[in-house]
Every structure is written in structure tokens, then in C-alpha cells.
Amino acid sequence: MNIGIVGLGLIGGSMAWDLRSLGFQVLGVSTREQTCQKAIAKGIVDDASMSLSLMATADVIFICTPIGAIASTVEQLVPHLSAAAIVTDVGSVKAPVVQALSELWPNFVGGHPMAGTAESGIDAAVRDLFVDRPYVITPTATTPKLAVEKVEEIARSLRARVYRCCPEDHDRAVAWISHLPVMVSASLIAACTSEFDPDIVRLAQQLASSGFRDTSRVGGGNPELGVMMAKYNRKELLRSINSYREHLDQFINSIEGQDWEALQQKLEQTQKARGNFEF
Ligand code: NAP
């Protein structure tokens, strides 16, 4: 089977590398010649090109471009596709992408491999990125069953944990565990560095240890990705941020009112609830 990867960056490059190692013939398309050459030289793909015509012999094509480029890429891709080709994407937001792409190509299945690093581009591609990570498949009532099964089979071959849900449920769930944390973590960094005494800021920077490293990690990542999350998942992200603000207010009220019992109860609840997340 021939696999096509459009967008040879962190996700596309990593996926191409693993699929090639599994014995698939992997063809890549990216916007820069340098990226295509690097992907071939490193053995990430069998062949690569800046032209989407390379996808003519691909059976399953993964669209791994930035979210903002997914729909326009598929629009340009359609004339090159064979009739039975399956198209899937890896975008971090699903409802708007799935709606746009299902109209462009009926044999389309939305997907989201939930793995990443703070790096981007072909140099960030790594092997085994998806091992034991969730890979969400988001079919709709009209998504062809065979296409769903094929994409799930490939995701399983990457040793990912495959889940299935509708695009809207995906977007609401990832707002809580992926998009909200970026905004919370970024606010944390911004708040710390807004301390008016520069000596205290410097001291805090020197004293920062594992707790701050963990809680600031996602807020210190790729800004472009954060903006894309907010732009494409605006409604669900705002819903989750507003709820977060309400919880922060509860903490403020407890601390201002020196209601240590309420604070204790809240922290006991969060300690218990954290155990239910399947990291
Ligand atoms: P990335 O490292 O920046 O890779 C995207 C690559 O796509 C770029 O390096 C660029 O390569 C290429 N590209 C850009 N526009 C293109 C176009 N129109 N046609 C073909 N190639 C194009 O970004 P990423 O982190 O892999 O993210 C890619 C997708 O994965 C996004 O939709 C994102 O939502 C999703 N995702 C990201 C993560 C994460 O944690 N990063 C996790 C899950 C899903 P050249 O310019 O070098 O050719």
C-alpha cells in the first residue's frame, strides 16, 4: 500500500518515518525543496516532491499541514487523487476541518494523533512518537466505514491507542485537556514575569524547578499552534476558559476569606479527580 504524507513537519515527518519502517511505500509532499531533500536523505520517505501530483499513486493520504492550510491543500489535491483514495488529516481541531473536507472528498476520515513535542519542522521528526498515545478518529454519519477501518488500522500499526468519537465531542474534550492548558500555562508565565521588581523576577527564574517546568511547558510552546487552537476551536475554548475562571475565583474567595476548610476540600477533590485521567 502507498501512503501519502502532505506536510513533512513534526507530525507528518514522524508519521512518515514510522510507516516507512513498517514497510509501507511512503510518498511525501512539502512546500520547500530543502524539506523534501532532507526527508529523502534521512530515509523518512521513499520519495518527496513539492508537487501534489506525487499523490496520484497514494492509497491513503495524511494531510499534516498547519490547520489553516488543510482545506486549501485538499482542494488542490483532489484533481490528483485516484478514485478510491482515502484522505485523512491530523489537525488538532476537528469539526470545521471535517465539515470542509467531507464536502471536498467523500472518502475522507478526520483524525487526530495526540502526540507532539515543543519542536516543529522536518528536523523535529522522531520515531515512535505515537506509541501508546491516543489517536482519535472522528467519523460522521456519512463517513465511509471502510475508510474509517483502514485509517484505524494504520493508526494501530503506529501502536497508538485508537478512539472514535464525533468531531464535536472531540473538540469539546480537547478544549479541556489540550487547548485550555495552553492558555492557562501561558497565563502563568505571563503572570510570573509581570512581577514589577526585576530582582524578584530574576530570583524566581533561578529558583524555578520541576513544578514550574511542568506547569509552564505547554504555555512556552509554538505560538502559531496556540493561535490555531483558539481560532478554530473558539467556542469550546472560551467555554472552558470561563469555567476555569470560575474555579480560580473560588480559590481567591477561599484564600481571601481564610476559609482553609473550603480550600482543603477543593484540593482533596482535585487530587482524587486527577487519578481518573489516563495519561
Ligand atoms: P510543523 O512541524 O510546522 O509541520 C507542518 C509542515 O507542513 C511544515 O513544516 C511545512 O513544511 C509543511 N507545510 C506547510 N504548509 C504546507 C502546505 N500548504 N502544503 C504542504 N506542506 C505544508 O507542524 P506540526 O506540529 O507537524 O503540525 C501539523 C499538523 O498536526 C497541524 O494541523 C496540527 O494541528 C497537527 N497536530 C500537531 C500536534 C503538535 O503537538 N505539534 C499534535 C497533533 C496534531 P516546509 O515548509 O518545511 O515544507
Short mmCIF file of C-alpha atoms and ligand atoms in Angstrom, two decimals:
data_model
loop_
_atom_site.label_atom_id
_atom_site.label_comp_id
_atom_site.label_asym_id
_atom_site.label_seq_id
_atom_site.Cartn_x
_atom_site.Cartn_y
_atom_site.Cartn_z
CA MET A 1 0.00 0.00 0.00
CA ASN A 2 1.23 3.51 -0.85
CA ILE A 3 0.91 6.15 1.85
CA GLY A 4 0.99 9.86 1.05
CA ILE A 5 2.02 12.47 3.59
CA VAL A 6 1.35 16.13 2.79
CA GLY A 7 3.26 18.45 5.15
CA LEU A 8 6.60 17.00 6.23
CA GLY A 9 6.93 18.60 9.68
CA LEU A 10 6.91 17.23 13.23
CA ILE A 11 3.74 15.15 12.84
CA GLY A 12 3.96 14.35 9.10
CA GLY A 13 7.67 13.55 9.23
CA SER A 14 7.34 11.38 12.33
CA MET A 15 4.39 9.51 10.86
CA ALA A 16 6.14 9.02 7.51
CA TRP A 17 9.24 7.65 9.24
CA ASP A 18 7.32 5.07 11.29
CA LEU A 19 5.11 3.98 8.40
CA ARG A 20 8.13 3.53 6.14
CA SER A 21 9.81 1.43 8.85
CA LEU A 22 6.67 -0.73 8.88
CA GLY A 23 7.18 -1.48 5.17
CA PHE A 24 4.74 0.96 3.56
CA GLN A 25 5.84 2.84 0.45
CA VAL A 26 5.75 6.46 1.71
CA LEU A 27 5.49 9.48 -0.59
CA GLY A 28 5.82 13.00 0.85
CA VAL A 29 4.85 16.48 -0.30
CA SER A 30 6.02 19.67 1.38
CA THR A 31 6.28 23.32 0.40
CA ARG A 32 10.07 23.60 0.49
CA GLU A 33 12.51 21.69 -1.72
CA GLN A 34 15.02 21.62 1.16
CA THR A 35 12.47 19.77 3.33
CA CYS A 36 11.79 17.23 0.58
CA GLN A 37 15.50 16.57 0.07
CA LYS A 38 16.09 16.22 3.81
CA ALA A 39 13.16 13.77 4.16
CA ILE A 40 14.62 11.58 1.38
CA ALA A 41 18.21 11.81 2.70
CA LYS A 42 17.16 10.82 6.24
CA GLY A 43 15.13 7.86 4.95
CA ILE A 44 11.88 9.36 6.25
CA VAL A 45 10.15 8.91 2.85
CA ASP A 46 10.76 6.86 -0.30
CA ASP A 47 10.20 9.91 -2.48
CA ALA A 48 9.20 13.54 -1.95
CA SER A 49 8.16 16.48 -4.07
CA MET A 50 6.75 19.99 -3.88
CA SER A 51 4.07 18.90 -6.35
CA LEU A 52 0.84 17.29 -5.20
CA SER A 53 0.89 15.19 -8.39
CA LEU A 54 3.13 12.77 -6.44
CA MET A 55 -0.03 11.74 -4.57
CA ALA A 56 -1.57 10.18 -7.72
CA THR A 57 -0.45 6.67 -6.71
CA ALA A 58 -1.16 7.04 -2.97
CA ASP A 59 -3.90 4.85 -1.48
CA VAL A 60 -4.20 6.70 1.84
CA ILE A 61 -3.14 10.34 2.18
CA PHE A 62 -2.48 12.02 5.53
CA ILE A 63 -2.81 15.82 5.47
CA CYS A 64 -0.26 17.05 8.03
CA THR A 65 -0.05 20.76 7.16
CA PRO A 66 -0.84 23.52 9.70
CA ILE A 67 -4.62 23.61 10.33
CA GLY A 68 -5.12 26.83 8.35
CA ALA A 69 -3.76 25.16 5.19
CA ILE A 70 -5.65 21.83 5.41
CA ALA A 71 -8.77 22.73 3.38
CA SER A 72 -6.94 24.64 0.63
CA THR A 73 -4.41 21.80 0.36
CA VAL A 74 -7.16 19.20 -0.16
CA GLU A 75 -8.85 21.46 -2.70
CA GLN A 76 -5.61 21.44 -4.73
CA LEU A 77 -5.06 17.74 -4.07
CA VAL A 78 -8.43 16.45 -5.36
CA PRO A 79 -7.59 16.59 -9.13
CA HIS A 80 -4.56 14.34 -8.50
CA LEU A 81 -6.32 11.65 -6.44
CA SER A 82 -7.25 8.17 -7.67
CA ALA A 83 -10.99 7.44 -7.29
CA ALA A 84 -10.56 5.02 -4.36
CA ALA A 85 -8.04 7.13 -2.44
CA ILE A 86 -8.73 7.70 1.26
CA VAL A 87 -7.87 11.13 2.66
CA THR A 88 -7.38 11.76 6.36
CA ASP A 89 -5.93 14.65 8.33
CA VAL A 90 -4.13 15.14 11.66
CA GLY A 91 -5.45 18.59 12.61
CA SER A 92 -5.84 19.40 16.32
CA VAL A 93 -9.40 20.74 15.78
CA LYS A 94 -11.94 18.54 14.05
CA ALA A 95 -15.48 19.97 13.49
CA PRO A 96 -14.62 22.76 10.98
CA VAL A 97 -11.97 20.63 9.25
CA VAL A 98 -14.22 17.56 8.94
CA GLN A 99 -17.07 19.64 7.57
CA ALA A 100 -14.91 21.34 4.93
CA LEU A 101 -13.06 18.19 3.85
CA SER A 102 -16.11 15.90 3.69
CA GLU A 103 -17.54 18.29 1.10
CA LEU A 104 -14.32 18.19 -0.93
CA TRP A 105 -13.70 14.42 -0.87
CA PRO A 106 -16.36 11.87 0.20
CA ASN A 107 -13.77 9.24 1.13
CA PHE A 108 -12.45 11.43 3.95
CA VAL A 109 -11.94 10.49 7.61
CA GLY A 110 -10.96 13.03 10.27
CA GLY A 111 -8.21 12.08 12.72
CA HIS A 112 -6.03 13.50 15.47
CA PRO A 113 -2.92 11.76 16.75
CA MET A 114 -2.47 13.25 20.21
CA ALA A 115 1.29 13.39 20.44
CA GLY A 116 3.80 16.16 19.99
CA THR A 117 6.91 17.93 21.18
CA ALA A 118 7.77 21.63 21.50
CA GLU A 119 9.66 21.48 18.18
CA SER A 120 8.42 21.89 14.62
CA GLY A 121 9.52 21.20 11.04
CA ILE A 122 11.20 18.18 9.45
CA ASP A 123 14.17 18.37 11.87
CA ALA A 124 11.75 17.73 14.74
CA ALA A 125 10.55 14.40 13.23
CA VAL A 126 11.19 11.49 15.58
CA ARG A 127 10.45 7.78 15.54
CA ASP A 128 7.79 6.16 17.73
CA LEU A 129 6.11 9.50 18.51
CA PHE A 130 2.66 7.90 18.55
CA VAL A 131 3.41 4.79 20.61
CA ASP A 132 0.87 4.44 23.43
CA ARG A 133 -0.58 7.89 22.64
CA PRO A 134 -4.29 8.47 21.87
CA TYR A 135 -5.22 8.65 18.17
CA VAL A 136 -8.78 9.93 17.79
CA ILE A 137 -10.79 9.09 14.68
CA THR A 138 -13.80 11.37 14.12
CA PRO A 139 -16.26 9.91 11.60
CA THR A 140 -19.66 11.43 10.84
CA ALA A 141 -22.87 9.65 9.76
CA THR A 142 -21.74 9.86 6.13
CA THR A 143 -18.10 8.76 6.52
CA PRO A 144 -17.49 5.52 4.57
CA LYS A 145 -16.99 2.61 7.05
CA LEU A 146 -14.16 1.01 5.09
CA ALA A 147 -12.20 4.24 5.11
CA VAL A 148 -12.63 4.54 8.91
CA GLU A 149 -11.42 0.97 9.39
CA LYS A 150 -8.40 1.49 7.13
CA VAL A 151 -7.28 4.66 8.94
CA GLU A 152 -7.80 2.98 12.32
CA GLU A 153 -5.74 0.01 11.16
CA ILE A 154 -2.87 2.31 10.18
CA ALA A 155 -3.12 4.22 13.48
CA ARG A 156 -2.94 0.88 15.34
CA SER A 157 0.13 -0.10 13.33
CA LEU A 158 1.79 3.01 14.84
CA ARG A 159 0.97 1.39 18.22
CA ALA A 160 -1.31 4.30 19.13
CA ARG A 161 -4.41 3.88 21.33
CA VAL A 162 -7.29 4.39 18.91
CA TYR A 163 -10.51 6.15 19.99
CA ARG A 164 -13.59 7.02 17.96
CA CYS A 165 -15.96 9.96 18.58
CA CYS A 166 -17.85 12.63 16.63
CA PRO A 167 -15.91 15.80 15.67
CA GLU A 168 -17.91 17.99 18.07
CA ASP A 169 -17.23 15.76 21.10
CA HIS A 170 -13.55 15.70 20.15
CA ASP A 171 -13.37 19.50 20.06
CA ARG A 172 -15.11 19.87 23.43
CA ALA A 173 -12.87 17.25 25.08
CA VAL A 174 -9.60 18.60 23.68
CA ALA A 175 -10.59 22.12 24.72
CA TRP A 176 -10.40 20.84 28.32
CA ILE A 177 -7.22 18.79 28.18
CA SER A 178 -5.18 20.40 25.42
CA HIS A 179 -6.33 23.89 24.41
CA LEU A 180 -7.27 25.26 27.88
CA PRO A 181 -3.94 24.08 29.37
CA VAL A 182 -2.04 26.10 26.75
CA MET A 183 -3.87 29.29 27.76
CA VAL A 184 -3.59 28.53 31.50
CA SER A 185 0.12 27.75 31.21
CA ALA A 186 0.76 30.87 29.09
CA SER A 187 -1.13 32.98 31.67
CA LEU A 188 1.05 31.51 34.40
CA ILE A 189 4.25 32.52 32.59
CA ALA A 190 2.81 35.98 31.83
CA ALA A 191 1.70 36.49 35.46
CA CYS A 192 5.10 35.46 36.89
CA THR A 193 7.00 37.76 34.58
CA SER A 194 4.64 40.68 35.36
CA GLU A 195 6.21 40.97 38.85
CA PHE A 196 7.35 44.62 38.91
CA ASP A 197 10.63 44.04 40.78
CA PRO A 198 13.21 42.77 38.23
CA ASP A 199 15.39 41.31 41.01
CA ILE A 200 12.47 39.14 42.15
CA VAL A 201 11.78 38.04 38.57
CA ARG A 202 15.45 37.05 38.22
CA LEU A 203 15.38 35.19 41.57
CA ALA A 204 12.17 33.36 40.57
CA GLN A 205 13.80 32.36 37.27
CA GLN A 206 16.78 30.96 39.16
CA LEU A 207 14.66 29.11 41.74
CA ALA A 208 12.20 27.61 39.24
CA SER A 209 12.25 23.84 39.46
CA SER A 210 10.26 20.81 38.28
CA GLY A 211 6.82 22.17 39.33
CA PHE A 212 7.19 25.33 37.25
CA ARG A 213 8.85 23.40 34.42
CA ASP A 214 5.83 21.05 34.20
CA THR A 215 3.15 23.72 34.53
CA SER A 216 4.79 26.17 32.10
CA ARG A 217 5.70 23.64 29.39
CA VAL A 218 2.68 23.92 27.10
CA GLY A 219 2.44 27.71 27.51
CA GLY A 220 6.01 28.03 26.26
CA GLY A 221 5.41 26.06 23.05
CA ASN A 222 4.77 27.01 19.42
CA PRO A 223 2.65 30.25 19.43
CA GLU A 224 1.27 29.51 15.97
CA LEU A 225 -0.30 26.28 17.23
CA GLY A 226 -1.92 28.07 20.20
CA VAL A 227 -3.44 30.71 17.92
CA MET A 228 -4.78 27.97 15.62
CA MET A 229 -6.41 26.19 18.57
CA ALA A 230 -8.12 29.42 19.65
CA LYS A 231 -9.14 30.39 16.12
CA TYR A 232 -10.60 27.02 15.10
CA ASN A 233 -11.95 25.86 18.48
CA ARG A 234 -13.00 29.30 19.72
CA LYS A 235 -16.42 28.41 21.16
CA GLU A 236 -15.29 25.37 23.16
CA LEU A 237 -12.09 27.06 24.30
CA LEU A 238 -13.99 30.10 25.59
CA ARG A 239 -16.43 27.80 27.39
CA SER A 240 -13.57 26.02 29.16
CA ILE A 241 -11.64 29.24 29.97
CA ASN A 242 -14.77 30.77 31.52
CA SER A 243 -15.25 27.69 33.68
CA TYR A 244 -11.57 27.85 34.67
CA ARG A 245 -12.03 31.49 35.70
CA GLU A 246 -14.94 30.47 37.95
CA HIS A 247 -12.74 27.89 39.67
CA LEU A 248 -9.93 30.44 40.10
CA ASP A 249 -12.49 32.77 41.72
CA GLN A 250 -13.40 30.00 44.17
CA PHE A 251 -9.72 29.72 45.12
CA ILE A 252 -9.47 33.50 45.52
CA ASN A 253 -12.60 33.58 47.71
CA SER A 254 -11.32 30.78 49.95
CA ILE A 255 -7.91 32.39 50.38
CA GLU A 256 -9.24 35.94 50.86
CA GLY A 257 -11.78 34.68 53.39
CA GLN A 258 -9.17 32.42 55.03
CA ASP A 259 -11.59 29.55 54.52
CA TRP A 260 -8.94 26.85 54.79
CA GLU A 261 -11.54 24.12 55.08
CA ALA A 262 -13.05 25.01 51.70
CA LEU A 263 -9.56 25.16 50.19
CA GLN A 264 -8.67 21.77 51.71
CA GLN A 265 -11.89 20.23 50.31
CA LYS A 266 -11.27 21.63 46.85
CA LEU A 267 -7.68 20.36 46.77
CA GLU A 268 -8.80 16.94 48.01
CA GLN A 269 -11.35 16.83 45.17
CA THR A 270 -8.75 17.77 42.55
CA GLN A 271 -6.21 15.30 43.95
CA LYS A 272 -8.79 12.50 43.63
CA ALA A 273 -10.05 13.62 40.19
CA ARG A 274 -6.55 13.71 38.70
CA GLY A 275 -6.31 9.94 39.18
CA ASN A 276 -9.04 9.42 36.55
CA PHE A 277 -7.00 10.87 33.68
CA GLU A 278 -5.35 8.15 31.57
CA PHE A 279 -2.05 9.92 30.86
P1 NAP B 1 5.02 21.61 11.64
O1 NAP B 1 6.10 20.89 12.35
O2 NAP B 1 5.14 23.08 11.43
O3 NAP B 1 4.84 20.89 10.24
C1 NAP B 1 4.00 21.30 9.22
C2 NAP B 1 4.84 21.29 7.93
O4 NAP B 1 3.96 21.37 6.83
C3 NAP B 1 5.75 22.50 7.81
O5 NAP B 1 6.99 22.17 8.36
C4 NAP B 1 5.80 22.78 6.32
O6 NAP B 1 6.99 22.22 5.78
C5 NAP B 1 4.63 21.97 5.75
N1 NAP B 1 3.63 22.79 5.10
C6 NAP B 1 3.14 23.99 5.48
N2 NAP B 1 2.16 24.38 4.64
C7 NAP B 1 2.06 23.40 3.70
C8 NAP B 1 1.26 23.21 2.55
N3 NAP B 1 0.35 24.11 2.20
N4 NAP B 1 1.44 22.06 1.83
C9 NAP B 1 2.35 21.14 2.18
N5 NAP B 1 3.15 21.27 3.26
C10 NAP B 1 2.99 22.38 4.01
O7 NAP B 1 3.61 21.41 12.36
P2 NAP B 1 3.09 20.10 13.14
O8 NAP B 1 3.28 20.32 14.59
O9 NAP B 1 3.63 18.88 12.49
O10 NAP B 1 1.52 20.23 12.88
C11 NAP B 1 0.95 19.76 11.69
C12 NAP B 1 -0.49 19.43 11.95
O11 NAP B 1 -0.56 18.47 13.00
C13 NAP B 1 -1.37 20.59 12.36
O12 NAP B 1 -2.58 20.54 11.66
C14 NAP B 1 -1.57 20.39 13.85
O13 NAP B 1 -2.85 20.85 14.27
C15 NAP B 1 -1.49 18.88 13.97
N6 NAP B 1 -1.01 18.39 15.26
C16 NAP B 1 0.04 18.97 15.88
C17 NAP B 1 0.49 18.46 17.10
C18 NAP B 1 1.66 19.07 17.84
O14 NAP B 1 1.77 18.87 19.05
N7 NAP B 1 2.54 19.77 17.18
C19 NAP B 1 -0.15 17.34 17.66
C20 NAP B 1 -1.19 16.74 16.95
C21 NAP B 1 -1.62 17.27 15.76
P3 NAP B 1 8.06 23.02 4.86
O15 NAP B 1 7.68 24.46 4.87
O16 NAP B 1 9.35 22.73 5.54
O17 NAP B 1 7.95 22.37 3.54
#
